[in-house]
Short mmCIF file of C-alpha atoms in Angstrom, two decimals:
data_model
loop_
_atom_site.label_atom_id
_atom_site.label_comp_id
_atom_site.label_asym_id
_atom_site.label_seq_id
_atom_site.Cartn_x
_atom_site.Cartn_y
_atom_site.Cartn_z
CA MET O 19 -0.04 0.05 -0.06
CA ASP O 20 1.35 3.35 -0.92
CA ALA O 21 1.60 6.24 1.59
CA GLN O 22 -1.55 8.36 1.76
CA PRO O 23 -2.29 11.71 -0.19
CA GLN O 24 -1.66 14.89 1.57
CA LEU O 25 -4.35 16.42 3.69
CA ASP O 26 -6.00 19.89 3.31
CA GLY O 27 -7.65 20.10 6.89
CA PRO O 28 -7.11 22.62 9.39
CA VAL O 29 -3.60 23.15 10.88
CA VAL O 30 -3.01 21.43 14.39
CA VAL O 31 0.44 21.78 14.64
CA LYS O 32 2.63 25.10 13.57
CA VAL O 33 6.15 25.34 14.38
CA GLU O 34 7.83 28.81 13.27
CA GLY O 35 11.46 29.90 13.16
CA LEU O 36 12.05 27.26 16.02
CA HIS O 37 15.52 27.47 17.66
CA LYS O 38 17.01 25.51 20.43
CA SER O 39 20.40 25.54 21.78
CA PHE O 40 22.05 23.58 24.98
CA GLY O 41 24.76 26.24 25.80
CA GLN O 42 26.95 26.91 22.89
CA LEU O 43 25.45 23.86 20.90
CA GLU O 44 22.52 24.82 18.77
CA VAL O 45 20.51 21.58 17.85
CA LEU O 46 17.47 23.25 15.97
CA ARG O 47 18.34 25.97 13.49
CA GLY O 48 14.97 27.45 12.29
CA ILE O 49 12.50 24.97 11.90
CA ASP O 50 9.32 25.77 10.15
CA MET O 51 6.34 23.12 10.07
CA GLU O 52 2.54 22.66 9.87
CA VAL O 53 0.76 19.46 10.52
CA ARG O 54 -2.90 19.14 9.53
CA ASN O 55 -5.71 17.36 11.16
CA GLY O 56 -5.69 13.58 10.55
CA GLU O 57 -2.06 13.84 9.17
CA VAL O 58 0.68 11.48 9.81
CA VAL O 59 4.17 13.08 9.38
CA VAL O 60 7.30 11.06 9.71
CA ILE O 61 10.63 12.71 10.87
CA PHE O 62 13.76 10.63 9.89
CA GLY O 63 17.49 11.42 10.19
CA ARG O 64 20.91 10.82 11.73
CA SER O 65 21.41 10.42 15.81
CA GLY O 66 21.84 14.18 17.02
CA SER O 67 20.01 15.87 13.95
CA GLY O 68 17.57 17.45 16.09
CA LYS O 69 14.67 15.16 15.49
CA SER O 70 13.87 14.30 19.11
CA THR O 71 14.34 17.83 20.36
CA LEU O 72 11.87 19.12 18.24
CA LEU O 73 9.23 16.98 19.53
CA ARG O 74 10.12 17.93 23.28
CA CYS O 75 9.83 21.36 22.26
CA ILE O 76 6.52 20.83 20.93
CA ASN O 77 5.47 19.53 23.97
CA PHE O 78 7.35 21.96 25.95
CA LEU O 79 9.16 19.49 27.88
CA GLU O 80 12.27 21.66 26.40
CA GLU O 81 12.01 25.54 26.31
CA PRO O 82 12.48 26.67 22.98
CA THR O 83 15.34 29.23 22.62
CA SER O 84 13.34 31.14 20.10
CA GLY O 85 10.45 30.75 17.64
CA SER O 86 6.95 29.83 18.31
CA ILE O 87 4.91 26.45 18.68
CA GLU O 88 1.23 26.37 18.48
CA VAL O 89 -0.96 23.31 18.93
CA ASP O 90 -4.72 23.32 18.37
CA GLY O 91 -4.86 27.06 18.96
CA ILE O 92 -2.95 27.08 22.17
CA ARG O 93 0.51 29.27 21.70
CA PRO O 94 2.50 29.39 24.96
CA ALA O 95 4.57 32.64 25.18
CA GLY O 96 8.30 32.20 25.51
CA GLY O 97 10.27 33.36 28.27
CA HIS O 98 9.86 33.31 32.06
CA ARG O 99 7.18 30.83 32.85
CA THR O 100 4.54 32.86 34.73
CA ARG O 101 1.40 31.37 36.22
CA ALA O 102 -0.52 32.08 32.87
CA VAL O 103 2.23 30.58 30.66
CA ARG O 104 2.37 27.53 32.92
CA GLU O 105 -1.52 27.00 32.16
CA GLN O 106 -1.05 27.30 28.55
CA ILE O 107 1.43 24.70 28.56
CA ARG O 108 -1.13 22.32 30.40
CA GLN O 109 -3.59 23.15 28.10
CA LEU O 110 -1.30 22.38 25.10
CA ARG O 111 -0.04 18.96 26.84
CA MET O 112 -3.64 17.85 27.12
CA ARG O 113 -4.15 18.30 23.45
CA CYS O 114 -0.61 16.84 22.76
CA ALA O 115 0.49 13.39 24.02
CA MET O 116 3.60 11.99 23.56
CA VAL O 117 5.11 8.47 23.42
CA PHE O 118 8.52 7.92 24.52
CA GLN O 119 11.25 5.50 23.27
CA GLU O 120 11.57 3.93 26.83
CA PHE O 121 7.76 3.65 27.62
CA ASN O 122 8.22 5.56 31.06
CA LEU O 123 5.38 3.59 32.86
CA PHE O 124 4.85 3.81 36.55
CA PRO O 125 6.29 0.63 37.70
CA HIS O 126 4.00 0.61 40.73
CA MET O 127 0.78 0.88 38.75
CA THR O 128 -0.89 -1.65 36.72
CA ALA O 129 -1.55 -1.21 33.14
CA LEU O 130 -4.83 0.38 33.79
CA GLY O 131 -3.69 2.48 36.50
CA ASN O 132 -0.82 3.86 34.08
CA VAL O 133 -3.44 4.51 31.59
CA ILE O 134 -5.58 6.45 33.82
CA GLU O 135 -3.42 8.44 35.72
CA GLY O 136 -3.37 11.25 33.19
CA PRO O 137 -7.30 11.84 32.92
CA VAL O 138 -7.78 11.76 36.68
CA THR O 139 -4.84 13.85 37.80
CA VAL O 140 -4.45 16.38 35.01
CA LYS O 141 -7.90 16.54 33.19
CA GLY O 142 -9.64 15.96 36.97
CA MET O 143 -11.88 13.33 35.41
CA PRO O 144 -13.52 11.16 38.07
CA ARG O 145 -11.99 7.77 38.61
CA GLU O 146 -15.11 6.00 37.92
CA THR O 147 -15.56 7.81 34.54
CA ALA O 148 -11.67 6.85 33.67
CA ILE O 149 -11.63 3.46 34.25
CA PRO O 150 -14.05 2.55 31.41
CA LEU O 151 -12.21 4.69 29.29
CA GLY O 152 -9.04 3.04 30.21
CA GLU O 153 -10.28 -0.34 29.68
CA HIS O 154 -11.60 1.03 26.16
CA VAL O 155 -8.04 2.22 25.13
CA LEU O 156 -6.37 -0.82 26.57
CA GLU O 157 -8.67 -2.86 24.12
CA MET O 158 -7.76 -0.81 21.28
CA VAL O 159 -4.26 -1.50 21.73
CA GLY O 160 -5.05 -5.55 22.12
CA LEU O 161 -4.21 -5.51 25.89
CA ALA O 162 -7.56 -5.70 27.58
CA ASP O 163 -6.60 -9.05 29.29
CA LYS O 164 -3.41 -7.03 30.61
CA ARG O 165 -5.31 -4.47 32.44
CA ASP O 166 -4.07 -5.70 36.14
CA GLU O 167 -0.67 -6.45 35.20
CA TYR O 168 2.30 -4.52 36.30
CA PRO O 169 5.06 -3.34 33.91
CA ILE O 170 7.49 -5.88 35.29
CA ARG O 171 5.29 -8.74 33.89
CA LEU O 172 4.97 -7.25 30.30
CA SER O 173 7.12 -7.47 27.27
CA GLY O 174 8.69 -4.42 25.69
CA GLY O 175 5.76 -4.34 23.08
CA GLN O 176 3.17 -4.46 25.41
CA LYS O 177 4.88 -1.73 27.72
CA GLN O 178 4.95 0.34 24.64
CA ARG O 179 1.18 -0.33 23.82
CA VAL O 180 0.26 0.56 27.13
CA ALA O 181 2.21 3.80 26.71
CA ILE O 182 0.19 4.44 23.63
CA ALA O 183 -3.17 3.70 25.33
CA ARG O 184 -1.91 6.00 28.12
CA ALA O 185 -1.78 8.85 25.31
CA LEU O 186 -5.09 7.88 23.80
CA ALA O 187 -6.66 8.21 27.12
CA MET O 188 -5.87 11.91 27.08
CA GLU O 189 -8.15 12.09 24.08
CA PRO O 190 -5.46 14.34 22.35
CA LYS O 191 -5.54 16.19 19.04
CA VAL O 192 -1.95 15.06 18.36
CA ILE O 193 0.36 12.19 19.50
CA LEU O 194 4.15 12.68 19.19
CA PHE O 195 5.91 9.61 18.91
CA ASP O 196 9.89 9.60 19.80
CA GLU O 197 11.38 6.57 18.21
CA PRO O 198 8.81 4.19 19.76
CA THR O 199 10.17 0.94 18.69
CA SER O 200 13.92 1.65 19.02
CA ALA O 201 14.17 -0.07 22.34
CA LEU O 202 12.26 -3.19 21.26
CA ASP O 203 13.70 -6.34 20.28
CA PRO O 204 13.08 -7.07 16.45
CA GLU O 205 10.04 -9.56 16.93
CA LEU O 206 8.20 -7.16 19.00
CA ILE O 207 8.48 -4.05 16.54
CA GLY O 208 5.63 -5.36 14.42
CA GLU O 209 2.73 -5.36 17.00
CA VAL O 210 3.73 -1.73 17.81
CA LEU O 211 3.79 -0.48 14.48
CA ALA O 212 0.38 -2.33 13.76
CA VAL O 213 -1.04 -0.30 16.64
CA MET O 214 0.25 2.95 15.31
CA ARG O 215 -0.71 1.82 11.66
CA SER O 216 -4.66 1.45 12.87
CA LEU O 217 -4.40 4.53 14.61
CA ALA O 218 -3.64 6.42 11.54
CA THR O 219 -5.83 4.56 9.00
CA GLU O 220 -8.95 3.87 11.12
CA LEU O 221 -8.88 6.42 13.51
CA HIS O 222 -7.18 9.24 11.45
CA MET O 223 -5.08 10.29 14.34
CA THR O 224 -2.70 13.26 13.68
CA MET O 225 0.81 11.76 14.52
CA ILE O 226 4.31 13.08 14.39
CA VAL O 227 6.46 10.31 14.22
CA VAL O 228 10.67 10.06 14.80
CA THR O 229 11.42 6.82 13.32
CA HIS O 230 13.91 4.83 11.39
CA GLU O 231 11.16 2.31 10.18
CA MET O 232 10.68 3.36 6.55
CA GLY O 233 8.48 0.53 5.70
CA PHE O 234 5.90 2.29 7.90
CA ALA O 235 6.74 5.79 6.43
CA ARG O 236 6.14 4.57 3.13
CA GLU O 237 2.90 2.98 3.93
CA VAL O 238 1.36 5.25 6.45
CA ALA O 239 3.07 8.60 6.14
CA HIS O 240 1.36 11.54 4.20
CA ARG O 241 4.71 13.58 4.55
CA VAL O 242 8.12 12.68 5.42
CA ALA O 243 10.88 15.21 6.83
CA PHE O 244 14.45 14.43 6.65
CA PHE O 245 16.55 16.08 9.35
CA HIS O 246 20.27 16.98 8.98
CA GLU O 247 22.30 19.11 11.38
CA GLY O 248 19.31 20.92 13.14
CA ARG O 249 17.57 21.72 9.91
CA ILE O 250 14.89 20.20 7.45
CA LEU O 251 16.84 19.36 4.73
CA GLU O 252 14.05 17.95 2.69
CA GLU O 253 10.37 17.44 2.98
CA GLY O 254 7.53 16.26 0.85
CA PRO O 255 4.92 13.42 0.14
CA ALA O 256 6.18 9.95 1.50
CA ARG O 257 6.05 8.04 -1.69
CA GLU O 258 8.12 10.85 -3.44
CA ILE O 259 10.85 11.41 -0.98
CA LEU O 260 11.40 8.08 -0.37
CA ALA O 261 11.45 6.87 -3.86
CA ALA O 262 13.69 9.63 -5.17
CA PRO O 263 15.24 11.97 -2.77
CA ALA O 264 16.27 15.27 -4.32
CA SER O 265 19.04 15.58 -1.82
CA PRO O 266 22.57 13.71 -1.64
CA GLU O 267 22.42 13.70 2.21
CA THR O 268 18.85 12.07 2.08
CA LYS O 269 19.83 9.54 -0.37
CA ARG O 270 22.74 8.32 1.68
CA PHE O 271 20.82 7.92 4.51
CA LEU O 272 17.87 5.99 2.82
CA ASP O 273 20.69 3.74 1.04
CA ALA O 274 21.95 2.91 4.50
CA VAL O 275 18.76 2.14 6.42
CA LEU O 276 16.37 0.47 3.52
#
């Protein structure tokens, strides 16, 4: 199956002139990106090119050095985190869930407990309302039978699917995936990609995915963006970029991973 055609719906994520430095090291050097409702954008590139830093800036886990980020109409002001800015960031994070490379599950909570923690703690949802929601999203990722298991009793693929269910439970406008399969054994990667594929094709979830899984990108992504030294070197429809990259750097990278 070919990648999906580009969409023309409303913009959900808008990044303008984003720079991020850590001391003297400039990691992001002027990123401009728009992601539309229902769109899947795959970001790829070498380690250290700024891919994960972009996601962490979008979710304000890292403070942008300059530039602006807007998610579903929420655009936190830069600079000092006043009470008003902190509330803007909280509102943005409720709309923009993140799935991490290392799962980041609470070891003392069951799968269901991990999934409902966000809705209860962040959104103030009553526990009796959150439990059916949590059970529903666990079923969506194929883990209804693991609701009462603790992370130590789950495989890596199951842990990552719980993490995806946790993101879904927040009912976000967009999910950020930061190399969601890179910590998994090869035989477990497919089960996580299958869940992500269903989110894209059945739920039409807006997703920004940092990954080197080019087969997934070719099949599911509307667009891909190749990061090189803190910039987007090449961006466009997935089928076009992956089949015939214009940049020699992109071609070298794809030759190495495909």
